[in-house]
PDB file of C-alpha atoms in Angstrom:
ATOM      1  CA  ALA A 250     149.300 -33.110-157.694  1.00  0.00           C
ATOM      2  CA  THR A 251     149.718 -33.092-153.966  1.00  0.00           C
ATOM      3  CA  VAL A 252     153.221 -33.385-152.576  1.00  0.00           C
ATOM      4  CA  THR A 253     153.571 -34.651-149.024  1.00  0.00           C
ATOM      5  CA  TYR A 254     156.882 -34.823-147.200  1.00  0.00           C
ATOM      6  CA  ASN A 255     157.299 -37.978-145.169  1.00  0.00           C
ATOM      7  CA  TYR A 256     159.565 -38.137-142.137  1.00  0.00           C
ATOM      8  CA  SER A 257     158.223 -41.430-140.768  1.00  0.00           C
ATOM      9  CA  ALA A 258     159.409 -44.939-141.402  1.00  0.00           C
ATOM     10  CA  ILE A 259     158.247 -46.286-144.764  1.00  0.00           C
ATOM     11  CA  SER A 260     155.411 -48.765-144.339  1.00  0.00           C
ATOM     12  CA  SER A 261     152.439 -50.086-146.281  1.00  0.00           C
ATOM     13  CA  ALA A 262     150.272 -47.586-144.368  1.00  0.00           C
ATOM     14  CA  VAL A 263     152.496 -44.657-145.427  1.00  0.00           C
ATOM     15  CA  LEU A 264     152.468 -45.804-149.067  1.00  0.00           C
ATOM     16  CA  GLN A 265     148.778 -46.743-149.145  1.00  0.00           C
ATOM     17  CA  ASP A 266     147.509 -43.558-150.833  1.00  0.00           C
ATOM     18  CA  VAL A 267     150.715 -42.675-152.690  1.00  0.00           C
ATOM     19  CA  ASP A 268     150.831 -42.831-156.487  1.00  0.00           C
ATOM     20  CA  ILE A 269     154.442 -41.700-156.970  1.00  0.00           C
ATOM     21  CA  PHE A 270     157.128 -41.927-154.297  1.00  0.00           C
ATOM     22  CA  TRP A 271     159.900 -39.385-154.897  1.00  0.00           C
ATOM     23  CA  LEU A 272     163.110 -40.415-153.204  1.00  0.00           C
ATOM     24  CA  SER A 273     165.734 -37.715-153.183  1.00  0.00           C
ATOM     25  CA  GLY A 274     169.277 -39.009-153.363  1.00  0.00           C
ATOM     26  CA  TYR A 275     170.214 -36.192-151.029  1.00  0.00           C
ATOM     27  CA  PHE A 276     169.476 -38.223-147.918  1.00  0.00           C
ATOM     28  CA  TYR A 277     171.735 -40.051-145.559  1.00  0.00           C
ATOM     29  CA  ALA A 278     169.516 -42.511-143.710  1.00  0.00           C
ATOM     30  CA  SER A 279     169.609 -46.265-144.128  1.00  0.00           C
ATOM     31  CA  TRP A 280     166.332 -48.115-144.551  1.00  0.00           C
ATOM     32  CA  SER A 281     165.351 -51.164-142.553  1.00  0.00           C
ATOM     33  CA  SER A 282     164.513 -54.431-144.298  1.00  0.00           C
ATOM     34  CA  ALA A 283     160.854 -53.877-143.337  1.00  0.00           C
ATOM     35  CA  GLU A 284     160.871 -50.491-145.107  1.00  0.00           C
ATOM     36  CA  ILE A 285     162.473 -51.976-148.228  1.00  0.00           C
ATOM     37  CA  THR A 286     159.919 -54.811-148.233  1.00  0.00           C
ATOM     38  CA  ALA A 287     157.049 -52.305-147.915  1.00  0.00           C
ATOM     39  CA  LEU A 288     158.434 -50.320-150.864  1.00  0.00           C
ATOM     40  CA  LYS A 289     158.933 -53.471-152.952  1.00  0.00           C
ATOM     41  CA  ASN A 290     155.382 -54.691-152.270  1.00  0.00           C
ATOM     42  CA  TRP A 291     153.942 -51.255-153.092  1.00  0.00           C
ATOM     43  CA  LEU A 292     156.039 -50.963-156.258  1.00  0.00           C
ATOM     44  CA  THR A 293     155.206 -54.486-157.445  1.00  0.00           C
ATOM     45  CA  ALA A 294     151.503 -53.683-156.984  1.00  0.00           C
ATOM     46  CA  GLY A 295     151.820 -50.740-159.388  1.00  0.00           C
ATOM     47  CA  GLY A 296     153.523 -47.805-157.681  1.00  0.00           C
ATOM     48  CA  GLY A 297     155.763 -45.270-159.392  1.00  0.00           C
ATOM     49  CA  LEU A 298     159.202 -44.547-157.922  1.00  0.00           C
ATOM     50  CA  LEU A 299     161.307 -41.507-158.846  1.00  0.00           C
ATOM     51  CA  ILE A 300     164.881 -41.350-157.559  1.00  0.00           C
ATOM     52  CA  ASP A 301     166.925 -38.216-158.168  1.00  0.00           C
ATOM     53  CA  GLY A 302     170.461 -37.364-157.239  1.00  0.00           C
ATOM     54  CA  GLY A 303     172.645 -39.878-155.582  1.00  0.00           C
ATOM     55  CA  GLU A 304     175.050 -38.438-153.042  1.00  0.00           C
ATOM     56  CA  SER A 305     174.010 -41.292-150.765  1.00  0.00           C
ATOM     57  CA  TYR A 306     174.369 -43.887-153.482  1.00  0.00           C
ATOM     58  CA  THR A 307     175.314 -46.693-151.070  1.00  0.00           C
ATOM     59  CA  ASN A 308     172.017 -46.211-149.228  1.00  0.00           C
ATOM     60  CA  ILE A 309     170.084 -45.962-152.502  1.00  0.00           C
ATOM     61  CA  ASN A 310     171.730 -49.170-153.770  1.00  0.00           C
ATOM     62  CA  ALA A 311     170.712 -50.945-150.558  1.00  0.00           C
ATOM     63  CA  ILE A 312     167.109 -50.033-151.400  1.00  0.00           C
ATOM     64  CA  LEU A 313     167.368 -50.826-155.128  1.00  0.00           C
ATOM     65  CA  SER A 314     169.186 -54.158-154.918  1.00  0.00           C
ATOM     66  CA  PRO A 315     166.304 -56.177-153.372  1.00  0.00           C
ATOM     67  CA  LEU A 316     163.897 -54.692-155.945  1.00  0.00           C
ATOM     68  CA  GLY A 317     165.660 -56.499-158.806  1.00  0.00           C
ATOM     69  CA  ALA A 318     165.359 -53.352-160.933  1.00  0.00           C
ATOM     70  CA  GLY A 319     168.767 -53.634-162.621  1.00  0.00           C
ATOM     71  CA  LEU A 320     169.768 -50.161-161.390  1.00  0.00           C
ATOM     72  CA  THR A 321     172.962 -49.408-159.491  1.00  0.00           C
ATOM     73  CA  TYR A 322     174.374 -46.014-158.564  1.00  0.00           C
ATOM     74  CA  ALA A 323     178.154 -45.498-158.613  1.00  0.00           C
ATOM     75  CA  SER A 324     180.567 -42.698-157.744  1.00  0.00           C
ATOM     76  CA  LYS A 325     180.172 -39.249-159.235  1.00  0.00           C
ATOM     77  CA  SER A 326     180.726 -38.505-162.852  1.00  0.00           C
ATOM     78  CA  PRO A 327     182.668 -35.288-163.447  1.00  0.00           C
ATOM     79  CA  PHE A 328     180.207 -33.951-166.050  1.00  0.00           C
ATOM     80  CA  ASP A 329     177.851 -30.982-165.694  1.00  0.00           C
ATOM     81  CA  GLY A 330     176.137 -29.097-168.503  1.00  0.00           C
ATOM     82  CA  LEU A 331     174.127 -29.777-171.633  1.00  0.00           C
ATOM     83  CA  THR A 332     173.493 -33.236-173.015  1.00  0.00           C
ATOM     84  CA  THR A 333     171.867 -34.198-176.288  1.00  0.00           C
ATOM     85  CA  ASN A 334     172.652 -37.885-175.772  1.00  0.00           C
ATOM     86  CA  ILE A 335     168.983 -38.813-175.326  1.00  0.00           C
ATOM     87  CA  LEU A 336     167.501 -42.166-176.313  1.00  0.00           C
ATOM     88  CA  SER A 337     163.932 -42.928-177.367  1.00  0.00           C
ATOM     89  CA  HIS A 338     161.338 -43.496-174.623  1.00  0.00           C
ATOM     90  CA  GLU A 339     157.880 -42.154-173.704  1.00  0.00           C
ATOM     91  CA  THR A 340     159.554 -39.740-171.294  1.00  0.00           C
ATOM     92  CA  THR A 341     161.918 -38.332-173.924  1.00  0.00           C
ATOM     93  CA  LEU A 342     159.444 -37.575-176.731  1.00  0.00           C
ATOM     94  CA  GLY A 343     160.329 -34.130-178.078  1.00  0.00           C
ATOM     95  CA  VAL A 344     163.241 -33.830-175.649  1.00  0.00           C
ATOM     96  CA  ASP A 345     166.302 -32.740-177.604  1.00  0.00           C
ATOM     97  CA  SER A 346     168.555 -31.474-174.803  1.00  0.00           C
ATOM     98  CA  LEU A 347     168.731 -31.618-171.020  1.00  0.00           C
ATOM     99  CA  TYR A 348     170.693 -29.667-168.478  1.00  0.00           C
ATOM    100  CA  ILE A 349     172.694 -31.733-166.010  1.00  0.00           C
ATOM    101  CA  ASN A 350     173.628 -29.864-162.867  1.00  0.00           C
ATOM    102  CA  TYR A 351     175.889 -31.615-160.393  1.00  0.00           C
ATOM    103  CA  ALA A 352     175.548 -35.244-161.397  1.00  0.00           C
ATOM    104  CA  ALA A 353     176.097 -36.569-157.883  1.00  0.00           C
ATOM    105  CA  SER A 354     176.627 -40.085-159.198  1.00  0.00           C
ATOM    106  CA  ARG A 355     176.260 -42.187-162.317  1.00  0.00           C
ATOM    107  CA  LEU A 356     174.252 -45.306-163.072  1.00  0.00           C
ATOM    108  CA  SER A 357     176.609 -48.217-163.509  1.00  0.00           C
ATOM    109  CA  PRO A 358     175.954 -50.978-164.175  1.00  0.00           C
ATOM    110  CA  VAL A 359     172.464 -50.829-165.714  1.00  0.00           C
ATOM    111  CA  THR A 360     171.169 -54.337-166.445  1.00  0.00           C
ATOM    112  CA  ALA A 361     167.830 -55.830-167.525  1.00  0.00           C
ATOM    113  CA  PRO A 362     165.090 -55.006-166.838  1.00  0.00           C
ATOM    114  CA  ALA A 363     166.489 -51.446-166.639  1.00  0.00           C
ATOM    115  CA  VAL A 364     167.209 -49.386-169.756  1.00  0.00           C
ATOM    116  CA  VAL A 365     169.298 -46.209-170.062  1.00  0.00           C
ATOM    117  CA  ILE A 366     167.463 -43.273-171.664  1.00  0.00           C
ATOM    118  CA  VAL A 367     169.840 -40.331-171.053  1.00  0.00           C
ATOM    119  CA  LYS A 368     173.624 -40.310-171.170  1.00  0.00           C
ATOM    120  CA  GLU A 369     175.959 -37.483-170.369  1.00  0.00           C
ATOM    121  CA  MET A 370     178.006 -36.147-173.267  1.00  0.00           C
ATOM    122  CA  SER A 371     180.901 -38.080-171.698  1.00  0.00           C
ATOM    123  CA  GLY A 372     178.884 -41.289-172.208  1.00  0.00           C
ATOM    124  CA  ALA A 373     178.126 -41.894-168.507  1.00  0.00           C
ATOM    125  CA  ASN A 374     174.599 -43.153-167.757  1.00  0.00           C
ATOM    126  CA  ASN A 375     172.499 -40.276-166.388  1.00  0.00           C
ATOM    127  CA  VAL A 376     168.868 -41.509-166.453  1.00  0.00           C
ATOM    128  CA  ALA A 377     167.385 -44.998-166.688  1.00  0.00           C
ATOM    129  CA  PHE A 378     163.998 -46.592-166.235  1.00  0.00           C
ATOM    130  CA  SER A 379     162.932 -49.980-164.983  1.00  0.00           C
ATOM    131  CA  LYS A 380     159.776 -51.948-164.335  1.00  0.00           C
ATOM    132  CA  VAL A 381     159.266 -54.082-161.241  1.00  0.00           C
ATOM    133  CA  GLY A 382     156.063 -56.117-161.292  1.00  0.00           C
ATOM    134  CA  GLY A 383     153.317 -53.613-162.116  1.00  0.00           C
ATOM    135  CA  GLY A 384     155.445 -50.672-160.960  1.00  0.00           C
ATOM    136  CA  ARG A 385     157.780 -48.273-162.689  1.00  0.00           C
ATOM    137  CA  ILE A 386     161.045 -46.603-161.675  1.00  0.00           C
ATOM    138  CA  ILE A 387     162.898 -43.608-163.085  1.00  0.00           C
ATOM    139  CA  ALA A 388     166.429 -43.129-161.710  1.00  0.00           C
ATOM    140  CA  LEU A 389     168.268 -39.826-162.278  1.00  0.00           C
ATOM    141  CA  THR A 390     171.778 -38.988-161.139  1.00  0.00           C
ATOM    142  CA  ASP A 391     171.182 -35.262-160.782  1.00  0.00           C
ATOM    143  CA  TYR A 392     168.410 -32.800-159.884  1.00  0.00           C
ATOM    144  CA  LYS A 393     166.832 -31.909-163.242  1.00  0.00           C
ATOM    145  CA  PHE A 394     163.536 -30.911-161.647  1.00  0.00           C
ATOM    146  CA  PHE A 395     164.775 -28.496-158.964  1.00  0.00           C
ATOM    147  CA  ASP A 396     163.732 -24.844-159.185  1.00  0.00           C
ATOM    148  CA  TRP A 397     166.951 -23.592-160.731  1.00  0.00           C
ATOM    149  CA  ASP A 398     167.259 -26.431-163.284  1.00  0.00           C
ATOM    150  CA  ILE A 399     163.694 -27.027-164.470  1.00  0.00           C
ATOM    151  CA  GLY A 400     163.766 -24.010-166.803  1.00  0.00           C
ATOM    152  CA  TYR A 401     166.872 -25.080-168.731  1.00  0.00           C
ATOM    153  CA  TYR A 402     166.577 -26.680-172.185  1.00  0.00           C
ATOM    154  CA  ASP A 403     163.909 -29.435-172.190  1.00  0.00           C
ATOM    155  CA  ASN A 404     164.083 -30.281-168.464  1.00  0.00           C
ATOM    156  CA  GLN A 405     160.461 -29.254-167.796  1.00  0.00           C
ATOM    157  CA  LEU A 406     159.075 -31.231-170.743  1.00  0.00           C
ATOM    158  CA  PHE A 407     161.100 -34.241-169.624  1.00  0.00           C
ATOM    159  CA  GLY A 408     159.917 -33.807-166.018  1.00  0.00           C
ATOM    160  CA  ASN A 409     156.258 -33.622-167.056  1.00  0.00           C
ATOM    161  CA  GLN A 410     156.632 -36.762-169.155  1.00  0.00           C
ATOM    162  CA  VAL A 411     158.470 -38.603-166.354  1.00  0.00           C
ATOM    163  CA  PHE A 412     155.613 -37.941-163.935  1.00  0.00           C
ATOM    164  CA  ASP A 413     153.033 -38.919-166.577  1.00  0.00           C
ATOM    165  CA  TRP A 414     154.871 -42.177-167.260  1.00  0.00           C
ATOM    166  CA  LEU A 415     155.175 -43.006-163.561  1.00  0.00           C
ATOM    167  CA  ALA A 416     151.507 -42.141-162.972  1.00  0.00           C
ATOM    168  CA  LYS A 417     150.429 -44.557-165.730  1.00  0.00           C
ATOM    169  CA  ALA A 418     151.757 -47.417-163.596  1.00  0.00           C
ATOM    170  CA  THR A 419     149.413 -46.413-160.796  1.00  0.00           C
ATOM    171  CA  GLY A 420     146.360 -46.004-163.014  1.00  0.00           C
ATOM    172  CA  PHE A 421     146.251 -42.354-161.961  1.00  0.00           C
ATOM    173  CA  ILE A 422     146.168 -41.264-165.630  1.00  0.00           C
TER     174      ILE A 422
END
């Protein structure tokens, strides 16, 4: 995989050769309607969108709402630590436990077409997926794939399967 940081405005040209767009919730910028439209068009055509974290959940919700993905971020859940509250999905095959470190938000509400696949031990929604047109979205409320968290429990297996699932939308694999 090649990871490219983007500091420009989101446009169809920026997204043209992108298979998976990773949007970190640790950002504070608002997107213009043109940027949201470019993302929606790219996603509908078969892109894969990964959202992690959610400190800026108001800005993330402003991006998600026009997509019709059924995903909404809400204020932080107080839970950190191990969860075994994992539901069946391609991304969770063989995943028995995940480490949640600083759940910056929670997913609430989650409505169709979105489906929750990981809950915190407290019951708060931690990870959900959705499909928009030919595209796929995975929304996480914490940073399971960061350097210090990837090695805990089944985080790496889950991360590998998340990227595989998102890449299937793009035809990459």
